[in-house]
Amino acid sequence: MTRITYSPKVFIPLTQLCRDACGYCTFARPPARLASPYLAPDEVVRIARRGAESGCHEALFTLGERPEERYADARAWLALHGYASTVDYLVAMCRLVIAETGLLPHANAGALHHDELAALRPVTASQGMMIETLRADLRCHHGAPDKTPARRLATLEAAGRLAIPFTTGILVGIGEDRSDRIVALEAIAGAHERHGHVQEVIVQNFLPKPGTAMQAWPPCPPDALLDAIALARDILPATVHVQAPPNLSDDLVPLLDAGIDDFGGISPVTIDHVNPERAWPEVERLRAVCHGHGDTLVPRLTVYPEFALDAPRWLDEALRFPVLDRSDAEGLARDDPGTLLPQRTAEIAQPRDGAEVAVVGRRSTIWCSGGSIDPPRLLPGTPRTGGPVGEILQGVDAGQEPGIEELTTLFSARGPEVAAVAEFADALRAEAVGDVVTFVKNRNINYTNICTFKCRFCGFAKGPLGLNLRGKPYLLDMDVIAERARAAWEAGATEVCLQGGIHPQFDGEYYLAVCRAVKAAAPDIHVHAFTALEVTEGARRLGEPLEKYLGRLKDAGLRSLPGTAAEILDDPVRRILCPDKVTTEQWLECHRAAHRVGLASNVTMMFGSVEQPVSWARHLVCTRDLQKETGGFTEFVGLPFVHMASPIYLTRQARRGPTFREVVLVHAVARIAYRGLIDNVQASWVKIGLRGAEQLLIGGANDLGGTLMDENISRAAGAEHGQCLDEQGLEALATRLGRRLEQRTTLYGRRAALV
Ligand code: SF4
């Protein structure tokens, strides 16, 4: 299916005064017809808030050109409020909207000089100005000094030199002809060739408006519009998106046939102030039109993904986090419904063992992993495929093994494709493990939160060498660990999961002592313990070969390794997330060695922070390759990044976890990738809640993980789901799905044959 994008936006007409007088325009008005020359800051914020509350991502500032050069009222208002110019005021309002709502401003301020565009760059994610036409002799522009071809081209060029993601376009039917449109489109293509900055070109049809000089003109014939769209698609590089405003055409299918791939900004709360007589179409109508055409409608940010993902080049530093905060892994807009507001946090004065920052102020209502808001219902859905996603599923069905490219394509599924991928994965789940939902009764023991490592996502580690210096460092005594293991066994747990920070005083003997202490306290409990980092460090600090050390741990009682410390097994991403941790190869080598000595392990993947889907695909493929070699992995556990108290999020360098669509896809695609190799896919209810887990269980997952008495790590990152879940809760969930709940051992044996 082809993606057709649109930008959920709120329209802010900062001023309707304009020094130009174009023959087709009803937007510009004289001061006498306006209550105030400019919208006041509180009005701007009020409009933007309504947009944010309605799920918008963009604040579109549209305004007349340089009104202060024509109207004394404009000059007086600006002077009274302390602004040197309209652009000066626009800069301040963009900044205010970002701070108050997090919406991403896009400024349509007309023909601007280099310094004006530069002033707007730190407060806008993108800017725009229609070229309209390069004909200098059109009557409609006689009263418009800013509409000369030279002014328009100079603005386009300056935006390119400043690396501003730029939207431009042509007006069709204002007196120009086909050859003029070609000239304008070629000029835009030329500017893009020089600077690479044109993100989209709007092809807009002229419609006469009552009360304008051109009211008696014929509207742009549909054929001319469609021809202009086809010309744009032909002349512009394939990377430049082509848009036609959907409220200016009655029939949208021909626009798609002609080659548009974007419907531009659609506002759920404000009218199109430039074409107030033409209402925005409902998003659901657009979705249905796209669906009927074999396409899928996808929300985007005002800045297109190609630019958002190359932020150092295209975005001012001040805008990088606001863009990241609204992005999904592909640089498109987060598509979970609800309000997304900037997160404000406060330190908790006396933290206990959980998160040490609290989210304060107005809360977002959008779902995020670890949060208390239920995810949207994506499954069951109405599956539909076509295009590359469908072809890959057909290939897998025929027995082909999907590689990195194919898995990345599956991660790009949108709309009904998501249900198709999930349904396919669910069938593979039934084939592999039947209709049983499993869980393990276990207890987490995190023996220390003191750590010498500097993983930038980790809100758990404390101590003098940790990134996060707040909170109380602790180290449990060995007898406390033993007592907790004994209590867990007596409460019916069959597993203790032991992990912790890398304490500066630990050497490999510590981990051996932990195993012995646990086994002495609860001889039959399964010891599932120590990350690849812990055992690699333990062996290194003892100066002992890793495999030999793992063998000694096994002799001391260790039975399996958790797959944590994997994060994302893609080194460029690891260099950002955890630069001093084991590399991909070291993680794999550690698990290879563990499998060789007879210790099982699992694959975990933390996703949704800074990486893109290709990294998820690399992670799945390299662990799949190891599984082919050793067969030692028992399960895949997807760990959605919990952002709230994570240092990398608090320092504004990560997204706020995956979207729920991404969570669904990671579990479904993992099931597909590991087909015939790893039979178990776990839904981590700690991070996604039971309602999230319920959907994953019909999208490829078969296991609910542990009942987890004491789970500190997700809570330290801000997760709000409980610390322990009882069997009844899991039973009710499985029953709702018509499945049978079974308690399993760590290695997926059944309760009767424990350990
Ligand atoms: S993730 Fe583990 S190794 Fe990294 S800082 Fe946190 S506790 Fe230390």
Coordinates of N, CA and C in Angstrom, one line a residue, residues 471-623:
G471 N 19.0 10.1 44.2 CA 18.5 8.9 44.8 C 19.5 8.2 45.7
K472 N 18.9 7.1 46.3 CA 19.7 6.4 47.3 C 20.4 5.2 46.7
P473 N 21.7 5.1 46.7 CA 22.3 3.9 46.3 C 22.1 2.8 47.3
Y474 N 22.0 1.6 46.9 CA 21.9 0.5 47.9 C 22.6 -0.8 47.4
L475 N 23.0 -1.6 48.3 CA 23.5 -2.9 48.0 C 23.0 -3.9 49.0
L476 N 22.2 -4.9 48.5 CA 21.6 -5.8 49.4 C 22.6 -6.7 50.0
D477 N 22.5 -7.0 51.3 CA 23.4 -8.0 51.9 C 23.0 -9.4 51.4
M478 N 24.0 -10.3 51.4 CA 23.9 -11.6 50.8 C 22.7 -12.4 51.5
D479 N 22.6 -12.1 52.9 CA 21.5 -12.9 53.6 C 20.2 -12.3 53.2
V480 N 20.1 -11.1 52.8 CA 18.8 -10.5 52.4 C 18.4 -11.2 51.0
I481 N 19.4 -11.3 50.2 CA 19.2 -11.9 48.9 C 18.7 -13.4 49.1
A482 N 19.4 -14.1 50.0 CA 19.0 -15.5 50.3 C 17.6 -15.5 50.9
E483 N 17.3 -14.6 51.8 CA 16.0 -14.6 52.4 C 14.9 -14.3 51.4
R484 N 15.1 -13.4 50.5 CA 14.1 -13.1 49.5 C 13.9 -14.3 48.6
A485 N 15.0 -15.0 48.2 CA 14.8 -16.2 47.4 C 14.0 -17.3 48.1
R486 N 14.3 -17.4 49.4 CA 13.6 -18.4 50.2 C 12.1 -18.1 50.3
A487 N 11.8 -16.8 50.6 CA 10.4 -16.3 50.7 C 9.7 -16.5 49.3
A488 N 10.4 -16.3 48.3 CA 9.8 -16.4 46.9 C 9.4 -17.9 46.7
W489 N 10.3 -18.8 47.0 CA 10.0 -20.2 46.9 C 8.8 -20.6 47.7
E490 N 8.8 -20.1 48.9 CA 7.7 -20.5 49.8 C 6.4 -19.9 49.3
A491 N 6.5 -18.8 48.6 CA 5.2 -18.2 48.1 C 4.9 -18.8 46.7
G492 N 5.6 -19.8 46.3 CA 5.2 -20.5 45.1 C 6.0 -20.2 43.8
A493 N 7.0 -19.3 44.0 CA 7.8 -18.9 42.8 C 8.7 -20.0 42.5
T494 N 9.0 -20.2 41.2 CA 9.9 -21.2 40.7 C 11.2 -20.7 40.2
E495 N 11.2 -19.3 40.2 CA 12.4 -18.7 39.6 C 12.7 -17.4 40.4
V496 N 14.0 -17.2 40.5 CA 14.4 -15.8 40.9 C 15.2 -15.3 39.7
C497 N 14.9 -14.0 39.4 CA 15.6 -13.3 38.4 C 16.5 -12.3 39.0
L498 N 17.8 -12.5 38.9 CA 18.7 -11.6 39.7 C 19.5 -10.8 38.6
Q499 N 19.4 -9.5 38.8 CA 20.3 -8.6 38.0 C 20.5 -7.3 38.8
G500 N 21.6 -6.6 38.4 CA 21.8 -5.4 39.2 C 22.8 -4.5 38.4
G501 N 23.2 -3.5 39.0 CA 24.2 -2.6 38.5 C 25.6 -3.3 38.6
I502 N 26.6 -2.7 37.9 CA 27.9 -3.2 38.0 C 28.7 -2.4 39.1
H503 N 28.6 -3.0 40.3 CA 29.2 -2.3 41.5 C 30.7 -2.3 41.3
P504 N 31.3 -1.1 41.7 CA 32.8 -1.0 41.5 C 33.6 -2.1 42.3
Q505 N 33.0 -2.5 43.4 CA 33.7 -3.5 44.2 C 33.5 -5.0 43.9
F506 N 32.5 -5.2 42.9 CA 32.3 -6.6 42.6 C 33.4 -7.1 41.7
D507 N 33.8 -8.4 42.0 CA 34.5 -9.1 41.0 C 33.7 -10.3 40.7
G508 N 34.2 -11.2 39.9 CA 33.4 -12.4 39.5 C 32.9 -13.2 40.7
E509 N 33.7 -13.2 41.8 CA 33.3 -14.0 43.0 C 31.9 -13.6 43.5
Y510 N 31.6 -12.3 43.4 CA 30.3 -11.9 43.9 C 29.1 -12.7 43.3
Y511 N 29.2 -12.8 41.9 CA 28.1 -13.5 41.3 C 28.0 -15.0 41.7
L512 N 29.2 -15.6 41.8 CA 29.3 -17.0 42.3 C 28.7 -17.1 43.7
A513 N 29.0 -16.1 44.5 CA 28.5 -16.1 45.9 C 26.9 -16.0 45.9
V514 N 26.4 -15.1 45.0 CA 25.0 -15.0 44.9 C 24.3 -16.3 44.6
C515 N 24.9 -17.0 43.6 CA 24.3 -18.3 43.2 C 24.3 -19.2 44.4
R516 N 25.4 -19.3 45.1 CA 25.5 -20.3 46.2 C 24.5 -19.9 47.3
A517 N 24.4 -18.6 47.6 CA 23.5 -18.2 48.6 C 22.0 -18.5 48.3
V518 N 21.7 -18.3 47.1 CA 20.3 -18.5 46.6 C 20.0 -20.0 46.7
K519 N 20.9 -20.8 46.2 CA 20.7 -22.3 46.1 C 20.7 -22.8 47.6
A520 N 21.5 -22.2 48.5 CA 21.4 -22.7 49.8 C 20.1 -22.4 50.5
A521 N 19.5 -21.3 50.1 CA 18.2 -20.9 50.7 C 17.0 -21.6 50.1
A522 N 17.1 -21.8 48.8 CA 16.0 -22.4 48.1 C 16.6 -23.3 47.0
P523 N 16.9 -24.5 47.4 CA 17.7 -25.4 46.5 C 17.1 -25.7 45.2
D524 N 15.7 -25.7 45.1 CA 15.1 -26.1 43.9 C 14.7 -24.9 43.0
I525 N 14.9 -23.7 43.5 CA 14.5 -22.6 42.7 C 15.5 -22.4 41.5
H526 N 14.9 -22.0 40.3 CA 15.7 -21.8 39.1 C 16.4 -20.4 39.2
V527 N 17.7 -20.4 39.1 CA 18.4 -19.2 39.1 C 18.6 -18.6 37.7
H528 N 17.8 -17.6 37.4 CA 17.9 -16.9 36.1 C 18.5 -15.6 36.4
A529 N 19.8 -15.5 36.0 CA 20.5 -14.4 36.5 C 21.7 -13.9 35.7
F530 N 22.0 -12.6 35.8 CA 23.2 -12.0 35.3 C 23.1 -11.7 33.8
T531 N 23.2 -10.4 33.6 CA 23.2 -10.0 32.1 C 24.6 -10.4 31.5
A532 N 24.6 -10.3 30.2 CA 25.9 -10.5 29.5 C 26.9 -9.6 30.0
L533 N 26.5 -8.3 30.4 CA 27.5 -7.4 30.9 C 28.1 -7.9 32.2
E534 N 27.2 -8.3 33.1 CA 27.6 -8.7 34.4 C 28.6 -9.9 34.3
V535 N 28.3 -10.9 33.5 CA 29.2 -12.1 33.5 C 30.5 -11.7 32.7
T536 N 30.4 -10.9 31.7 CA 31.6 -10.5 31.0 C 32.5 -9.7 31.9
E537 N 31.9 -8.8 32.7 CA 32.7 -8.0 33.6 C 33.3 -8.9 34.7
G538 N 32.4 -9.8 35.2 CA 32.9 -10.7 36.3 C 34.1 -11.5 35.8
A539 N 34.0 -12.1 34.6 CA 35.2 -12.9 34.1 C 36.4 -12.0 33.9
R540 N 36.1 -10.8 33.4 CA 37.2 -9.9 33.1 C 37.9 -9.5 34.4
R541 N 37.2 -9.2 35.4 CA 37.8 -8.7 36.7 C 38.5 -9.8 37.4
L542 N 38.1 -11.1 37.1 CA 38.9 -12.2 37.6 C 40.0 -12.6 36.7
G543 N 40.1 -12.1 35.5 CA 41.1 -12.4 34.5 C 40.9 -13.9 34.1
E544 N 39.6 -14.3 34.0 CA 39.3 -15.7 33.7 C 38.6 -15.7 32.3
P545 N 38.9 -16.8 31.5 CA 38.1 -16.9 30.2 C 36.6 -16.9 30.5
L546 N 35.8 -16.3 29.7 CA 34.4 -16.2 29.9 C 33.7 -17.5 30.0
E547 N 34.1 -18.4 29.1 CA 33.4 -19.7 29.1 C 33.7 -20.5 30.3
K548 N 34.9 -20.4 30.8 CA 35.3 -21.1 32.0 C 34.5 -20.6 33.2
Y549 N 34.4 -19.2 33.2 CA 33.6 -18.6 34.3 C 32.2 -18.9 34.3
L550 N 31.6 -19.0 33.1 CA 30.2 -19.4 33.0 C 30.0 -20.8 33.5
G551 N 30.9 -21.6 33.2 CA 30.9 -23.0 33.7 C 30.9 -23.1 35.2
R552 N 31.7 -22.2 35.8 CA 31.7 -22.2 37.3 C 30.4 -21.6 37.8
L553 N 29.8 -20.7 37.2 CA 28.5 -20.1 37.6 C 27.5 -21.2 37.5
K554 N 27.6 -22.0 36.5 CA 26.6 -23.1 36.3 C 26.8 -24.1 37.5
D555 N 28.0 -24.4 37.8 CA 28.3 -25.3 38.9 C 27.8 -24.8 40.2
A556 N 27.8 -23.4 40.3 CA 27.3 -22.8 41.6 C 25.8 -22.7 41.6
G557 N 25.1 -23.1 40.5 CA 23.6 -23.1 40.6 C 22.9 -22.3 39.5
L558 N 23.7 -21.5 38.7 CA 23.1 -20.7 37.7 C 22.4 -21.6 36.6
R559 N 21.2 -21.3 36.2 CA 20.6 -22.2 35.2 C 20.4 -21.5 33.8
S560 N 20.1 -20.2 33.9 CA 19.9 -19.5 32.6 C 20.2 -18.0 32.8
L561 N 20.5 -17.3 31.6 CA 20.9 -15.9 31.6 C 19.7 -15.1 31.0
P562 N 19.4 -14.0 31.6 CA 18.4 -13.1 31.0 C 19.1 -12.4 29.8
G563 N 18.3 -12.1 28.8 CA 18.9 -11.5 27.6 C 19.1 -10.0 27.7
T564 N 18.9 -9.4 28.9 CA 19.1 -8.0 29.1 C 20.5 -7.6 28.9
A565 N 20.7 -6.3 28.8 CA 22.0 -5.7 28.3 C 22.1 -5.7 26.8
A566 N 21.1 -6.4 26.1 CA 21.2 -6.4 24.7 C 20.8 -5.0 24.2
E567 N 19.8 -4.4 24.8 CA 19.2 -3.1 24.4 C 18.9 -3.3 22.9
I568 N 19.6 -2.6 22.0 CA 19.5 -2.8 20.6 C 20.8 -3.3 20.1
L569 N 20.8 -4.5 19.5 CA 22.1 -5.1 19.0 C 22.4 -4.5 17.6
D570 N 22.8 -3.2 17.7 CA 23.2 -2.5 16.5 C 24.2 -1.4 17.0
D571 N 25.5 -1.6 16.7 CA 26.5 -0.8 17.4 C 26.4 0.7 17.3
P572 N 26.0 1.3 16.1 CA 25.8 2.7 16.1 C 24.8 3.2 17.1
V573 N 23.7 2.4 17.3 CA 22.7 2.8 18.3 C 23.3 2.6 19.7
R574 N 24.0 1.5 19.9 CA 24.6 1.2 21.2 C 25.6 2.4 21.6
R575 N 26.3 2.9 20.6 CA 27.2 4.0 20.9 C 26.5 5.2 21.5
I576 N 25.2 5.4 21.2 CA 24.4 6.5 21.7 C 23.8 6.1 23.1
L577 N 23.3 4.9 23.1 CA 22.5 4.4 24.3 C 23.4 4.0 25.5
C578 N 24.5 3.3 25.1 CA 25.3 2.6 26.2 C 26.7 2.5 25.7
P579 N 27.4 3.6 25.6 CA 28.7 3.5 24.9 C 29.7 2.7 25.5
D580 N 29.6 2.5 26.8 CA 30.7 1.7 27.5 C 30.3 0.3 27.8
K581 N 29.1 -0.1 27.3 CA 28.7 -1.5 27.6 C 29.2 -2.5 26.6
V582 N 29.0 -3.8 26.7 CA 29.4 -4.7 25.8 C 28.9 -4.4 24.4
T583 N 29.7 -4.7 23.4 CA 29.2 -4.4 22.0 C 28.3 -5.6 21.5
T584 N 27.8 -5.4 20.4 CA 26.9 -6.4 19.8 C 27.6 -7.8 19.8
E585 N 28.8 -7.7 19.3 CA 29.6 -9.0 19.1 C 29.9 -9.6 20.5
Q586 N 30.2 -8.8 21.5 CA 30.5 -9.3 22.8 C 29.2 -9.9 23.4
W587 N 28.1 -9.2 23.2 CA 26.8 -9.8 23.8 C 26.5 -11.1 23.1
L588 N 26.7 -11.2 21.8 CA 26.4 -12.5 21.1 C 27.4 -13.5 21.6
E589 N 28.7 -13.1 21.7 CA 29.7 -14.1 22.1 C 29.4 -14.6 23.5
C590 N 29.0 -13.8 24.4 CA 28.6 -14.2 25.8 C 27.5 -15.2 25.8
H591 N 26.5 -15.0 25.0 CA 25.4 -15.9 24.9 C 25.8 -17.2 24.2
R592 N 26.7 -17.1 23.2 CA 27.2 -18.3 22.5 C 27.9 -19.1 23.6
A593 N 28.8 -18.5 24.4 CA 29.5 -19.2 25.4 C 28.6 -19.8 26.4
A594 N 27.6 -19.1 26.8 CA 26.6 -19.6 27.8 C 25.9 -20.9 27.2
H595 N 25.5 -20.8 26.0 CA 24.8 -21.9 25.4 C 25.8 -23.1 25.3
R596 N 27.0 -22.8 25.0 CA 28.0 -23.9 24.9 C 28.2 -24.7 26.2
V597 N 28.1 -23.9 27.4 CA 28.3 -24.6 28.6 C 27.0 -25.2 29.2
G598 N 25.9 -25.0 28.4 CA 24.6 -25.6 28.8 C 23.7 -24.7 29.6
L599 N 24.0 -23.4 29.5 CA 23.1 -22.4 30.1 C 22.2 -21.9 29.0
A600 N 20.8 -21.9 29.2 CA 19.9 -21.3 28.3 C 19.9 -19.8 28.5
S601 N 19.3 -19.1 27.6 CA 19.1 -17.6 27.7 C 18.0 -17.1 26.9
N602 N 17.7 -15.9 27.0 CA 16.6 -15.4 26.1 C 17.1 -14.1 25.4
V603 N 16.3 -13.7 24.4 CA 16.7 -12.5 23.6 C 15.7 -11.4 24.1
T604 N 16.3 -10.2 24.5 CA 15.4 -9.1 24.8 C 15.8 -8.0 23.8
M605 N 14.9 -7.1 23.6 CA 15.2 -5.9 22.8 C 14.5 -4.7 23.3
M606 N 15.2 -3.7 23.8 CA 14.6 -2.5 24.2 C 14.5 -1.6 23.0
F607 N 13.3 -1.1 22.7 CA 13.0 -0.4 21.5 C 12.2 0.9 21.8
G608 N 12.4 1.9 20.9 CA 11.5 3.1 21.0 C 12.2 4.3 21.6
S609 N 13.6 4.3 21.7 CA 14.2 5.5 22.2 C 14.9 6.3 21.1
V610 N 15.9 5.9 20.5 CA 16.6 6.7 19.5 C 16.7 6.0 18.1
E611 N 16.4 4.7 18.1 CA 16.8 4.0 16.9 C 15.6 4.0 15.9
Q612 N 15.9 3.5 14.7 CA 14.9 3.3 13.6 C 14.7 1.8 13.4
P613 N 13.6 1.5 12.7 CA 13.2 0.1 12.5 C 14.3 -0.8 11.9
V614 N 15.2 -0.3 11.1 CA 16.2 -1.1 10.5 C 17.1 -1.8 11.7
S615 N 17.2 -1.0 12.8 CA 18.0 -1.6 13.9 C 17.3 -2.8 14.6
W616 N 15.9 -2.7 14.6 CA 15.2 -3.8 15.1 C 15.4 -5.0 14.3
A617 N 15.4 -4.8 13.0 CA 15.6 -5.9 12.0 C 17.0 -6.5 12.2
R618 N 18.0 -5.7 12.4 CA 19.4 -6.2 12.6 C 19.4 -7.0 13.9
H619 N 18.8 -6.5 14.9 CA 18.8 -7.2 16.2 C 18.2 -8.6 16.0
L620 N 17.0 -8.7 15.3 CA 16.4 -10.0 15.2 C 17.2 -10.9 14.3
V621 N 17.9 -10.4 13.3 CA 18.6 -11.3 12.4 C 19.9 -11.8 13.1
C622 N 20.6 -10.9 13.8 CA 21.9 -11.5 14.4 C 21.6 -12.5 15.6
T623 N 20.5 -12.3 16.3 CA 20.1 -13.3 17.3 C 19.6 -14.5 16.7

